[in-house]
JSON list of C-alpha atoms in Angstrom, two decimals:
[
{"chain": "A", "resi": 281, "resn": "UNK", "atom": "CA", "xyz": [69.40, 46.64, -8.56]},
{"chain": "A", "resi": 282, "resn": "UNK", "atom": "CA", "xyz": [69.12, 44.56, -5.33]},
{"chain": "A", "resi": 283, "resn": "UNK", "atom": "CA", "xyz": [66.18, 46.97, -4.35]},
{"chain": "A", "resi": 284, "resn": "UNK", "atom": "CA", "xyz": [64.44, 46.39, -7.45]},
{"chain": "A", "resi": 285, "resn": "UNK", "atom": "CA", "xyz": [64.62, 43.04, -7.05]},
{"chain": "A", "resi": 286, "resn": "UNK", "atom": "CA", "xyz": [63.17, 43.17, -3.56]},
{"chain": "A", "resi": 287, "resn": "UNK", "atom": "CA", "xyz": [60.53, 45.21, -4.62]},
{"chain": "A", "resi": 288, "resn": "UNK", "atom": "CA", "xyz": [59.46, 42.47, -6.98]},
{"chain": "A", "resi": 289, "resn": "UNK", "atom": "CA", "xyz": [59.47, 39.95, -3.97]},
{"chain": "A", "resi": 290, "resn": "UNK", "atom": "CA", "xyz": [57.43, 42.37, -1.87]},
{"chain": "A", "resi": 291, "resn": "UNK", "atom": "CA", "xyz": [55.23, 42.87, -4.81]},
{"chain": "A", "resi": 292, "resn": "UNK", "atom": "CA", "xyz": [54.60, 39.57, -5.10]},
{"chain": "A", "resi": 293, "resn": "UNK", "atom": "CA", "xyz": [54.23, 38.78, -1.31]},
{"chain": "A", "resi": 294, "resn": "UNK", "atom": "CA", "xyz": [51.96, 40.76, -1.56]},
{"chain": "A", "resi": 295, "resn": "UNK", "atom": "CA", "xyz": [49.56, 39.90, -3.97]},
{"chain": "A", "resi": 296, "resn": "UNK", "atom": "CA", "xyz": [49.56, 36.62, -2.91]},
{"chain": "A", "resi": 297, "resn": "UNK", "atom": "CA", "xyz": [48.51, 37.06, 0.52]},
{"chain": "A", "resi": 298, "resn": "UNK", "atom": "CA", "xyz": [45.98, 39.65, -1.09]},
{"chain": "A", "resi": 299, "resn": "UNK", "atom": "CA", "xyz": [44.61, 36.70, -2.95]},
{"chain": "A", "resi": 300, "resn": "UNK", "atom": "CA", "xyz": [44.77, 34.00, -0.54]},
{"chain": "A", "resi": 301, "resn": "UNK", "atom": "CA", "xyz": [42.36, 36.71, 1.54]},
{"chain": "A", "resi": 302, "resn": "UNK", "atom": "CA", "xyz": [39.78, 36.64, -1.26]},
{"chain": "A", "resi": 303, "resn": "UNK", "atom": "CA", "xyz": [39.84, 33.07, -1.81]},
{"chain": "A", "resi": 304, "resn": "UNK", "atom": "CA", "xyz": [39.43, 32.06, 1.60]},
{"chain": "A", "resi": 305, "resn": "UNK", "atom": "CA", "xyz": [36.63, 35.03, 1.70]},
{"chain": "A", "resi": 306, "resn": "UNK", "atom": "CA", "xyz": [35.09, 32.97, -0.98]},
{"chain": "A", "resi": 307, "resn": "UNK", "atom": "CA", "xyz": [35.46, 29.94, 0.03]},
{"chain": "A", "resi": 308, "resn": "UNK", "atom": "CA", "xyz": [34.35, 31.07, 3.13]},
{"chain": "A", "resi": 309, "resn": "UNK", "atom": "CA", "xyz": [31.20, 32.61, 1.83]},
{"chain": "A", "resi": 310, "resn": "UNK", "atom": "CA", "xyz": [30.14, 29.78, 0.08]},
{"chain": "A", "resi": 311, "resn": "UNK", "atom": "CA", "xyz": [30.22, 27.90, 2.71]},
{"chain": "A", "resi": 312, "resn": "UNK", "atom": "CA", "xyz": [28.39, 29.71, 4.60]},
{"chain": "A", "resi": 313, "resn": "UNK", "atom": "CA", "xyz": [25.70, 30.12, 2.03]},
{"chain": "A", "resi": 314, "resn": "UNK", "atom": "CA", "xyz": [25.79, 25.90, 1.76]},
{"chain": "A", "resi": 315, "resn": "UNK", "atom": "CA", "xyz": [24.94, 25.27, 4.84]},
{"chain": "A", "resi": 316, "resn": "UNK", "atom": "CA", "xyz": [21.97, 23.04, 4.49]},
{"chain": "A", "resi": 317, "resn": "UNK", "atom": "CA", "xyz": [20.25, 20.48, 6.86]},
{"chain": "A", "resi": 318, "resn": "UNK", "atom": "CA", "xyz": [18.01, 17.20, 5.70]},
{"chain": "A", "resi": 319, "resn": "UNK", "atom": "CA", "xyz": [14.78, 16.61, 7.79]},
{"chain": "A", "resi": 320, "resn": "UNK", "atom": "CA", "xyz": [12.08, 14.07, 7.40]},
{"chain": "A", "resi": 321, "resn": "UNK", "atom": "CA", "xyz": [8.34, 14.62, 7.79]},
{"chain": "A", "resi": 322, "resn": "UNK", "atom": "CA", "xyz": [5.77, 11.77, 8.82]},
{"chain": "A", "resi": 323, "resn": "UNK", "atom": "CA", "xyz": [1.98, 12.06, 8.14]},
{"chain": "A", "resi": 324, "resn": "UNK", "atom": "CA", "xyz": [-0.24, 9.30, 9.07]},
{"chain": "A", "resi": 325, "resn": "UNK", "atom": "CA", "xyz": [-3.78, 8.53, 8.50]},
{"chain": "A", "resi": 326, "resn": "UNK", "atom": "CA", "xyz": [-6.56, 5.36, 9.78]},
{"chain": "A", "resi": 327, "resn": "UNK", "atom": "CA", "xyz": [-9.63, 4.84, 7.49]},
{"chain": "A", "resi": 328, "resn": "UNK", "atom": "CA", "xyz": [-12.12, 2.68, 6.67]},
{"chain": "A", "resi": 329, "resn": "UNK", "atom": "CA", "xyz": [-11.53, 0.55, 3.93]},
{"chain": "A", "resi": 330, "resn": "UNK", "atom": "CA", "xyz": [-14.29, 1.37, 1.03]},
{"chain": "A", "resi": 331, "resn": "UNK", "atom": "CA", "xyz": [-13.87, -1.63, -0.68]},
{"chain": "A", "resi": 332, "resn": "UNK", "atom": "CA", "xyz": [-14.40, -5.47, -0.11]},
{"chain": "A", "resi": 333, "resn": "UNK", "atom": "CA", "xyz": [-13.66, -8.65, -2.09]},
{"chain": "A", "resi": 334, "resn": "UNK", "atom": "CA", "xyz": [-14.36, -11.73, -0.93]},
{"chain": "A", "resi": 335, "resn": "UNK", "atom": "CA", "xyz": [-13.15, -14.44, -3.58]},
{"chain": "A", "resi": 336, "resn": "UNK", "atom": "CA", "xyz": [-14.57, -18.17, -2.66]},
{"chain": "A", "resi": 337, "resn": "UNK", "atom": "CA", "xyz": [-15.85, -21.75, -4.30]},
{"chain": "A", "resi": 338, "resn": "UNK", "atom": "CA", "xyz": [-17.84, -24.70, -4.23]},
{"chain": "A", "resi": 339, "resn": "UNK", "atom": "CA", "xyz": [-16.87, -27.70, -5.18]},
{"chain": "A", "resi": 340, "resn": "UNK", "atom": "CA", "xyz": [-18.86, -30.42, -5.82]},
{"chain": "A", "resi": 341, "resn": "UNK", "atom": "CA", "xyz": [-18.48, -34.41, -6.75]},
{"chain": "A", "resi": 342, "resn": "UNK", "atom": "CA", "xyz": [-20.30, -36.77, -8.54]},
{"chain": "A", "resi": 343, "resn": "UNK", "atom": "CA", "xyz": [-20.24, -40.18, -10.58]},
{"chain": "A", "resi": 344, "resn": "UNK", "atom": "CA", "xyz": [-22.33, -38.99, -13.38]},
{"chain": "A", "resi": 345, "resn": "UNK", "atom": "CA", "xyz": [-21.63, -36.09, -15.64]},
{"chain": "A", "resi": 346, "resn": "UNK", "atom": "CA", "xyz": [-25.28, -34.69, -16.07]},
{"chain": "A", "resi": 347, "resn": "UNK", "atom": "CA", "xyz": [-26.58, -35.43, -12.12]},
{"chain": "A", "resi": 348, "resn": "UNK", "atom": "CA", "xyz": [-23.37, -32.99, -11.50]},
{"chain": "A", "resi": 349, "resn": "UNK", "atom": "CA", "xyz": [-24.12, -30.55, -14.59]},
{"chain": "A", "resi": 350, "resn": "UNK", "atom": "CA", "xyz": [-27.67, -30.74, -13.11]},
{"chain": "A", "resi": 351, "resn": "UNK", "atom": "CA", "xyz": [-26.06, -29.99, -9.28]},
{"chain": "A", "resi": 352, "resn": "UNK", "atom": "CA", "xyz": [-23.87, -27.38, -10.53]},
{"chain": "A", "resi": 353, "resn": "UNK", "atom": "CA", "xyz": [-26.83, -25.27, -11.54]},
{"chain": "A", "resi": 354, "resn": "UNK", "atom": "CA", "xyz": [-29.20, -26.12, -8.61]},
{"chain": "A", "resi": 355, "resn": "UNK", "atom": "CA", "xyz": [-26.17, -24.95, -5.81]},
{"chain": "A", "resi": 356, "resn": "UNK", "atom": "CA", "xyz": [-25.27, -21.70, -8.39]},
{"chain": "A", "resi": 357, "resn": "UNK", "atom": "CA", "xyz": [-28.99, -20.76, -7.63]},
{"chain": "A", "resi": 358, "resn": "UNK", "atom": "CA", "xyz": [-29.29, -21.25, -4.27]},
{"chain": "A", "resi": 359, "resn": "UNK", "atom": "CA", "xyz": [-26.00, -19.47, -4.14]},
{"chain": "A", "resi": 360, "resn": "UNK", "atom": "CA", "xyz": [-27.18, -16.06, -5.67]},
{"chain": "A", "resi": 361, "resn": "UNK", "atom": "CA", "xyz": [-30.61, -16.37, -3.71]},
{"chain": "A", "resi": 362, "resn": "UNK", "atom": "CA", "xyz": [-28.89, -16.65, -0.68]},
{"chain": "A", "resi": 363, "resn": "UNK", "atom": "CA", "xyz": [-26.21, -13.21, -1.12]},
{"chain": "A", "resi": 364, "resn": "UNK", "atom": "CA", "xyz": [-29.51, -11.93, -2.77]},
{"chain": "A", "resi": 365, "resn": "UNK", "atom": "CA", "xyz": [-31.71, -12.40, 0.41]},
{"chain": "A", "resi": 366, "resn": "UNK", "atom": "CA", "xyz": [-28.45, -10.44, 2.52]},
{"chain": "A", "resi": 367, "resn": "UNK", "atom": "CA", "xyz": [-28.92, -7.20, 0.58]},
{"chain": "A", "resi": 368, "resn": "UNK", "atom": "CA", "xyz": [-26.26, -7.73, -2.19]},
{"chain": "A", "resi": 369, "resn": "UNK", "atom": "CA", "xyz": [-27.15, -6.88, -6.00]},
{"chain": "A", "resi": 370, "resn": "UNK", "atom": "CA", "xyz": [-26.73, -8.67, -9.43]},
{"chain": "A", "resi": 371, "resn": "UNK", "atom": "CA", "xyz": [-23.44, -6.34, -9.83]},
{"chain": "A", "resi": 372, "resn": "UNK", "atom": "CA", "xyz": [-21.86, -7.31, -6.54]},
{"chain": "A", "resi": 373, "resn": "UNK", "atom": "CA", "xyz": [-22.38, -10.91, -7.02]},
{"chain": "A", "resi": 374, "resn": "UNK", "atom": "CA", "xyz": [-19.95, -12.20, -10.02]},
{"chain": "A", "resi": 375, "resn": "UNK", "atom": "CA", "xyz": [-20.78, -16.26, -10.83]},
{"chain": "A", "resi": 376, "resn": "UNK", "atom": "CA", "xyz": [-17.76, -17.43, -12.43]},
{"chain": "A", "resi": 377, "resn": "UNK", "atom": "CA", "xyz": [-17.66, -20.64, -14.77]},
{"chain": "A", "resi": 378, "resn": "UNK", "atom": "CA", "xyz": [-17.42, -24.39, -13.20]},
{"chain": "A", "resi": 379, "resn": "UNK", "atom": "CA", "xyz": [-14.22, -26.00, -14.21]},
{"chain": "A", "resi": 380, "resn": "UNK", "atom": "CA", "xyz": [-15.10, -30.09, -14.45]},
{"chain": "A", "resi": 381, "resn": "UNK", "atom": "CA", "xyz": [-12.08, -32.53, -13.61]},
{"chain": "A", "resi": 382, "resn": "UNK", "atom": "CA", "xyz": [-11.97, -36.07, -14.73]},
{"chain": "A", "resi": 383, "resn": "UNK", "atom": "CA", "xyz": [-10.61, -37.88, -12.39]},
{"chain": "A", "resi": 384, "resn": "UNK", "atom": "CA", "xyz": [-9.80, -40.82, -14.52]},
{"chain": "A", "resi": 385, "resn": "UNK", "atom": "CA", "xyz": [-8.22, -38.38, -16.90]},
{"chain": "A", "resi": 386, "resn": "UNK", "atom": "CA", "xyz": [-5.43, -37.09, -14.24]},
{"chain": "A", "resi": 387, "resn": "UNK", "atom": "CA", "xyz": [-2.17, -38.75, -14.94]},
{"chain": "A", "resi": 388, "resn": "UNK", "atom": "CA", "xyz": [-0.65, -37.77, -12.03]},
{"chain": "A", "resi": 389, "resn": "UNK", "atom": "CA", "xyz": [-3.79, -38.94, -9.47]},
{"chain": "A", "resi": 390, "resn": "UNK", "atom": "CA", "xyz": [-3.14, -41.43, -6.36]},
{"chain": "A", "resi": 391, "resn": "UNK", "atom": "CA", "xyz": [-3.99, -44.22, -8.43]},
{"chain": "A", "resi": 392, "resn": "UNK", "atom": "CA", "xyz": [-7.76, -43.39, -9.08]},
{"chain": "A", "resi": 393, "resn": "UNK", "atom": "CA", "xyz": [-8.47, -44.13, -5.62]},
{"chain": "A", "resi": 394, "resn": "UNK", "atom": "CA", "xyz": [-10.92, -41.54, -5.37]},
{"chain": "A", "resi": 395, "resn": "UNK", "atom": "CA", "xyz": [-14.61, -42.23, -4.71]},
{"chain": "A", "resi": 396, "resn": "UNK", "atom": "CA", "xyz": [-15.95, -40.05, -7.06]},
{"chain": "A", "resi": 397, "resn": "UNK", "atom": "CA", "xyz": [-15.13, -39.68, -11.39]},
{"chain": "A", "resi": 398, "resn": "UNK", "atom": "CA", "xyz": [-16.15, -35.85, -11.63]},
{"chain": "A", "resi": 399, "resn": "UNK", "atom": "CA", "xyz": [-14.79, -33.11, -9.82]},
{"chain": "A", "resi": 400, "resn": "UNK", "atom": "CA", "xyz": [-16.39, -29.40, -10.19]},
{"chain": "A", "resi": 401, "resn": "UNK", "atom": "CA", "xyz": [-15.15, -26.22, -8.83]},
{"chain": "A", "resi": 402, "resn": "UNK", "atom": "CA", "xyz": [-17.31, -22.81, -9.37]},
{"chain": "A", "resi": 403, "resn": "UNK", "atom": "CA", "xyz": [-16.00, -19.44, -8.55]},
{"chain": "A", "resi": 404, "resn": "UNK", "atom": "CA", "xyz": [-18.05, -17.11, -7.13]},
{"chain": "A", "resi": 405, "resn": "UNK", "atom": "CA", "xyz": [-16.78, -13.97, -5.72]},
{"chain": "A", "resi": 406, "resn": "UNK", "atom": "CA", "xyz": [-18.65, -10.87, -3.43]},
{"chain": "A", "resi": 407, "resn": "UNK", "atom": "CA", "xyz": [-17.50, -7.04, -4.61]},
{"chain": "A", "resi": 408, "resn": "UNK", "atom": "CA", "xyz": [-18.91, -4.46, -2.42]},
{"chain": "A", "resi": 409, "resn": "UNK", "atom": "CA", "xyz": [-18.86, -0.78, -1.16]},
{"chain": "A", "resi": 410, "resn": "UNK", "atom": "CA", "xyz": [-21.01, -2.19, 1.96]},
{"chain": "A", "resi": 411, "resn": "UNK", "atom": "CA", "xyz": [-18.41, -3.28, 4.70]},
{"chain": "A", "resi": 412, "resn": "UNK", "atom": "CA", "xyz": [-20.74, -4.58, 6.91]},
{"chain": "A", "resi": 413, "resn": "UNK", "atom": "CA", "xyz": [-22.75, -5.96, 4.82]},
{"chain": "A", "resi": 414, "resn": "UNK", "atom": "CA", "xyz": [-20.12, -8.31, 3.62]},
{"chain": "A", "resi": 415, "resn": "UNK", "atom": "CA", "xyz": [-19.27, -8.79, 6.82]},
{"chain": "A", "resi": 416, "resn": "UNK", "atom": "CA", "xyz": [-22.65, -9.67, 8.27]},
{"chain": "A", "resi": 417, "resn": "UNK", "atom": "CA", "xyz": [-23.03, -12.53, 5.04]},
{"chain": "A", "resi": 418, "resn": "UNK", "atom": "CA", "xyz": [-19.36, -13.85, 5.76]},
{"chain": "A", "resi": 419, "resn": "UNK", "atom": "CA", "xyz": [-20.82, -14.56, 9.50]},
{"chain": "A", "resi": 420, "resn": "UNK", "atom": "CA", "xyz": [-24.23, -16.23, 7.98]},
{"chain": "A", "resi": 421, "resn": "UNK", "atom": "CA", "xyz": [-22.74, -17.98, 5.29]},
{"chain": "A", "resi": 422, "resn": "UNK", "atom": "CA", "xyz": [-22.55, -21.37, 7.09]},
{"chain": "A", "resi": 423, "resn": "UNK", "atom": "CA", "xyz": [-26.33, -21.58, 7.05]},
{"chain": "A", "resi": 424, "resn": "UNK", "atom": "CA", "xyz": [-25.54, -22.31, 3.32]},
{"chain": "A", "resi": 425, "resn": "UNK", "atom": "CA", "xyz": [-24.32, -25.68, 4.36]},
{"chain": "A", "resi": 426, "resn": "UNK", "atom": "CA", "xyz": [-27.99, -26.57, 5.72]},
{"chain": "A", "resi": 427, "resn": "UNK", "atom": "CA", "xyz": [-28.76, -26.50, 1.87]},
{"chain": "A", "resi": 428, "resn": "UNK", "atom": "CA", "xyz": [-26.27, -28.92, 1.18]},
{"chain": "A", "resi": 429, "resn": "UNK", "atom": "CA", "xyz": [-23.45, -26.02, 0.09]},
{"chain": "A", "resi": 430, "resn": "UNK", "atom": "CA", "xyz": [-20.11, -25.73, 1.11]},
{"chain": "A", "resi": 431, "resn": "UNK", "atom": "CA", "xyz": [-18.35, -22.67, 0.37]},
{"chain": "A", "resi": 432, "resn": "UNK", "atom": "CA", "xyz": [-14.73, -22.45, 0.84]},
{"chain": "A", "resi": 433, "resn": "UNK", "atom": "CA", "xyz": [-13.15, -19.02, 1.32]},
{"chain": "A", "resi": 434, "resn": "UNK", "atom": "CA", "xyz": [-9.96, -18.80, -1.50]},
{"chain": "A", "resi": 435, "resn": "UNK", "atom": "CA", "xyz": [-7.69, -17.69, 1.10]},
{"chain": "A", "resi": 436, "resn": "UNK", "atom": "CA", "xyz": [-8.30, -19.16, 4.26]},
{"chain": "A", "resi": 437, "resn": "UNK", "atom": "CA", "xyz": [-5.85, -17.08, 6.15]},
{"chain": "A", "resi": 438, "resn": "UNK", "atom": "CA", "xyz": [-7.43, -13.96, 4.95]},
{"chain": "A", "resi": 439, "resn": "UNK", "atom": "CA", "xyz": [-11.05, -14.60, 3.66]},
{"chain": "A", "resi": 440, "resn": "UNK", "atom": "CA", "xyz": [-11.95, -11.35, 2.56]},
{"chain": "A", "resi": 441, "resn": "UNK", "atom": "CA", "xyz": [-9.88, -8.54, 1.08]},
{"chain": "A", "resi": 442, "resn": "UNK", "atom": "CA", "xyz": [-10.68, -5.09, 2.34]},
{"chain": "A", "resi": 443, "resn": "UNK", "atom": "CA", "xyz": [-9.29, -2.14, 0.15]},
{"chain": "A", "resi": 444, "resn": "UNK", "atom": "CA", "xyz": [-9.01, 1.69, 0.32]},
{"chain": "A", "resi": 445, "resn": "UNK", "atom": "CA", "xyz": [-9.07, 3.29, -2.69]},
{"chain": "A", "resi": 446, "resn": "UNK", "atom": "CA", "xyz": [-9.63, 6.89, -2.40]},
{"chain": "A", "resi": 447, "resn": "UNK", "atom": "CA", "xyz": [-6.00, 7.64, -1.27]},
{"chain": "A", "resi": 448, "resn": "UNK", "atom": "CA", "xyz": [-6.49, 10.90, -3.99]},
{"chain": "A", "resi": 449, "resn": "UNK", "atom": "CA", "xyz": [-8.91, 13.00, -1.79]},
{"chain": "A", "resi": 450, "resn": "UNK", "atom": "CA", "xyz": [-6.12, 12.92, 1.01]},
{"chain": "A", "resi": 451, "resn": "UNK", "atom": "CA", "xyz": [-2.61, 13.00, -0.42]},
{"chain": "A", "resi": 452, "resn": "UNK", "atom": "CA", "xyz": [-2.65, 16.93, -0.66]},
{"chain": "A", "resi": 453, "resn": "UNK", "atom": "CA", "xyz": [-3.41, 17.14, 3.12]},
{"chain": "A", "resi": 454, "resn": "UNK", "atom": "CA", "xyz": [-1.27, 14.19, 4.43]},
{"chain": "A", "resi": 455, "resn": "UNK", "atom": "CA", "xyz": [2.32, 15.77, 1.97]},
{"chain": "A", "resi": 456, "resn": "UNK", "atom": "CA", "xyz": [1.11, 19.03, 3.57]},
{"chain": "A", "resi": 457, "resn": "UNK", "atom": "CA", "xyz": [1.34, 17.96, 7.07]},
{"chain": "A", "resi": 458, "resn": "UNK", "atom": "CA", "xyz": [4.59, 15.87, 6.26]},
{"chain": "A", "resi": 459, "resn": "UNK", "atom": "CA", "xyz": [6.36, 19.34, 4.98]},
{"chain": "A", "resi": 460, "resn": "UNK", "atom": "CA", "xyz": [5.00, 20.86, 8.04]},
{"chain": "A", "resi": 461, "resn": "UNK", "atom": "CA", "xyz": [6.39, 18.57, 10.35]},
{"chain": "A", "resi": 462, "resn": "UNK", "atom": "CA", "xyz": [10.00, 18.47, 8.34]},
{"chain": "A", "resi": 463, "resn": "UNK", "atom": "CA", "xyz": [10.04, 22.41, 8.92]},
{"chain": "A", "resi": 464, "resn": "UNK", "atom": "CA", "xyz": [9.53, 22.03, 12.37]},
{"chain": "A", "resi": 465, "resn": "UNK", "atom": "CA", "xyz": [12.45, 19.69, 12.75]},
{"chain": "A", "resi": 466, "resn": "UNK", "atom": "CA", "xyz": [14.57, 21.89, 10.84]},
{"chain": "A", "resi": 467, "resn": "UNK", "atom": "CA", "xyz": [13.69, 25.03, 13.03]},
{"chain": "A", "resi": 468, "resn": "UNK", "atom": "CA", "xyz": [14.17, 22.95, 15.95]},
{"chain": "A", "resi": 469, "resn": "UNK", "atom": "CA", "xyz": [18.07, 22.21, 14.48]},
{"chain": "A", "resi": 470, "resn": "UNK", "atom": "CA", "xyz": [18.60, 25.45, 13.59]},
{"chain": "A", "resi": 471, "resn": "UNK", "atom": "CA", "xyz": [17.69, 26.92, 16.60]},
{"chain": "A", "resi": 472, "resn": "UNK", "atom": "CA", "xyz": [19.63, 24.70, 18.28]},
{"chain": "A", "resi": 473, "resn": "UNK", "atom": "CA", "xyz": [22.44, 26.01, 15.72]},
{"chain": "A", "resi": 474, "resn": "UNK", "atom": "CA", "xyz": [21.90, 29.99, 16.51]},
{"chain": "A", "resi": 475, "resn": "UNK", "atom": "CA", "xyz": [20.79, 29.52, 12.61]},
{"chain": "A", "resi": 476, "resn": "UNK", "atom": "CA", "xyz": [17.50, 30.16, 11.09]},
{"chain": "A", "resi": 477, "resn": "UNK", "atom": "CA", "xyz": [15.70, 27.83, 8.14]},
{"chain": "A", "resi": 478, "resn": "UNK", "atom": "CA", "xyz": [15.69, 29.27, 4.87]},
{"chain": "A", "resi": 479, "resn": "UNK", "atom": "CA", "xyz": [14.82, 28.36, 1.61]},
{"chain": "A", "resi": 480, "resn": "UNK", "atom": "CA", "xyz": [13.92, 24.79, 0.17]},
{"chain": "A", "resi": 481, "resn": "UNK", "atom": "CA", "xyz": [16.78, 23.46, -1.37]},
{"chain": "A", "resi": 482, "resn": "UNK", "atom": "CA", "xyz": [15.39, 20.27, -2.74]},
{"chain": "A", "resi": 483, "resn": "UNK", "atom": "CA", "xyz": [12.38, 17.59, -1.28]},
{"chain": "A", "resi": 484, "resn": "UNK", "atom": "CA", "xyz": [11.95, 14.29, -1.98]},
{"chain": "A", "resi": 485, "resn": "UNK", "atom": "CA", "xyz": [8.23, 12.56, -1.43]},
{"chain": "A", "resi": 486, "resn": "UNK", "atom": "CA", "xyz": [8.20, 9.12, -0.53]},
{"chain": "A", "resi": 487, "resn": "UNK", "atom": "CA", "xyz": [5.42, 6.29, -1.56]},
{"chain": "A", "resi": 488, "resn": "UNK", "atom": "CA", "xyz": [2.50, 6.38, 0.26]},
{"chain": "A", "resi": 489, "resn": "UNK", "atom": "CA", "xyz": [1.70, 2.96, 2.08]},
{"chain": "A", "resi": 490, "resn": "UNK", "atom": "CA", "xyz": [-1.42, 1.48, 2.85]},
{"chain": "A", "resi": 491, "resn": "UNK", "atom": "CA", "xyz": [-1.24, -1.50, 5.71]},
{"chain": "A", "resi": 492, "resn": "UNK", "atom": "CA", "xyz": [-3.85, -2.75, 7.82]},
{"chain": "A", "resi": 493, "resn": "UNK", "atom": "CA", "xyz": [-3.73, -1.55, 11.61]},
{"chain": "A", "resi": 494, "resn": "UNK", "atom": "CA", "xyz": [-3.74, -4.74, 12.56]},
{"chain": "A", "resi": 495, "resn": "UNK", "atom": "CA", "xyz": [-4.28, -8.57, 11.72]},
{"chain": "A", "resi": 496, "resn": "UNK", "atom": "CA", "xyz": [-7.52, -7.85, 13.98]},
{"chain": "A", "resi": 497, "resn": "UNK", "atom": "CA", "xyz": [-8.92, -5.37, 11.82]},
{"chain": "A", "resi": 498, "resn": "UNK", "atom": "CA", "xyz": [-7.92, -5.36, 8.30]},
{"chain": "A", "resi": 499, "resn": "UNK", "atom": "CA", "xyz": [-10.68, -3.28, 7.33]},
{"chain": "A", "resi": 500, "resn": "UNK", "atom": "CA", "xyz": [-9.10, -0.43, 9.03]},
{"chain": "A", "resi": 501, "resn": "UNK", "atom": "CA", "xyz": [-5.97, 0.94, 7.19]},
{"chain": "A", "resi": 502, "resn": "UNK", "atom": "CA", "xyz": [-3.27, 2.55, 8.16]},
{"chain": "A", "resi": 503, "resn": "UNK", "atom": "CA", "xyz": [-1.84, 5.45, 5.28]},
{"chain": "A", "resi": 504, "resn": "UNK", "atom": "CA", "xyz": [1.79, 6.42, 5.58]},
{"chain": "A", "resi": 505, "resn": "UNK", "atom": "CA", "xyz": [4.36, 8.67, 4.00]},
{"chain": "A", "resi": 506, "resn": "UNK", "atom": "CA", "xyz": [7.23, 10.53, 4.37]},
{"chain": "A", "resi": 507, "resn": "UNK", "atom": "CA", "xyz": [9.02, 14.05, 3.01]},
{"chain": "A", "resi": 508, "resn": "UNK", "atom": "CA", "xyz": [12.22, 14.72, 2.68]},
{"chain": "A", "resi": 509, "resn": "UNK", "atom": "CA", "xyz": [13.66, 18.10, 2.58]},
{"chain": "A", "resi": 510, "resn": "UNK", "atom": "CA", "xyz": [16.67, 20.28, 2.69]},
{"chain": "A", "resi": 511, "resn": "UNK", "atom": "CA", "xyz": [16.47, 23.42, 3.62]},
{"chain": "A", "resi": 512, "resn": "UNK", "atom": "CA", "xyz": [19.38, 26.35, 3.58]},
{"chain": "A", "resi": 513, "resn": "UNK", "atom": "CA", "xyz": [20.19, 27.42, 6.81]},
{"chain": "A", "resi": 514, "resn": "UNK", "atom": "CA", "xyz": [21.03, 31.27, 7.93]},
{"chain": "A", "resi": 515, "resn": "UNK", "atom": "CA", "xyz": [22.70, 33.30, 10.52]}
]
């Protein structure tokens, strides 16, 4: 009887520790096949922007209603002739309306101290493919005050606005290089491992930004983005 019963405690003994062996070996082995490591890829890119916009208006004051309707007009003209004479078309040049202010009108004016009844404000704004074009007008455009024209820029601190917008035609190439560059830290951890890089597990692509290079040259742009991937790593 006492035999028996130590058989059954040997019996059991042993199929625990027969177990525990196989579920360590599992846990072991999936472990093993877990091992992963996270890298990040950077591609970056400088081009030309392809787009300008520069956004500006006159303004212009008067006493009488129609002299200033009949100003309006006269400075719209000499306006367009002017961009017109520096190589820009109909399409690039958009004329806006003139938005009239009557002074006496404004509630909330210092007192009606102002010199003039009639204040008019005209938007005009430059939309070009031609960088230096816009750039070469933005330089000339003081002789405008010689006719009696002042044109102030919207945005003083930033007069023109210089875009990229074919960021398309080079994503493909720019998340290629970023995966490249991710694999190449991975190999570089596993070697450093004694492992190899396997499969992708998972990547992530981050947003492409688009910055200018500098405050210098804000027609040159900066494009930025960044992969991330995890990769399984092997013996």
């Amino acid at each position: 009887m006492k035999n028996t019963s130590w058989l059954k405690v040997l019996t059991i003994g042993v199929s625990i520790i027969i177990a525990g062996f196989f579920v360590g070996e599992m846990n072991w082995n999936s472990l093993k096949n877990n091992r992963r490591v996270q890298v990040k890829g950077l591609s970056e890119r400088e081009v030309k922007a392809n787009l300008a916009v520069w956004p500006m208006q006159i303004t212009i004051t008067n006493n009488n209603l129609n002299s200033l309707n009949n100003e309006i007009e006269s400075q719209k003209k000499k306006v367009l002739d002017f961009f017109s004479s520096k190589g820009f078309s109909q399409q690039e040049i958009n004329i806006g309306i003139s938005n009239i202010t009557d002074t006496k009108a404004n509630l909330y004016g210092n007192n009606n101290k102002q010199n003039f009844r009639y204040l008019a404000r005209t938007e005009i704004t430059l939309r070009t493919t031609d960088i230096q074009k816009i750039k070469n007008a933005q330089k000339e455009s003081i002789n405008l005050a010689s006719k009696g024209i002042l044109i102030n820029s919207k945005n003083q601190w930033r007069p023109v606005e210089y875009l990229f917008t074919d960021l398309n035609s080079i994503k493909p190439e720019m998340i290629e290089e970023a995966t490249k560059k991710a694999k190449e830290v991975a190999e570089k951890f596993a070697k450093d491992s004694n492992s190899k890089v396997g499969k992708i597990k998972s990547a992530t692509q981050g947003l492409f930004t688009i910055n200018d290079r500098d405050s210098n040259t804000p027609d040159i742009k900066k494009i930025r983005v960044v992969t991330t991937v995890n990769y399984f790593l092997e013996d």
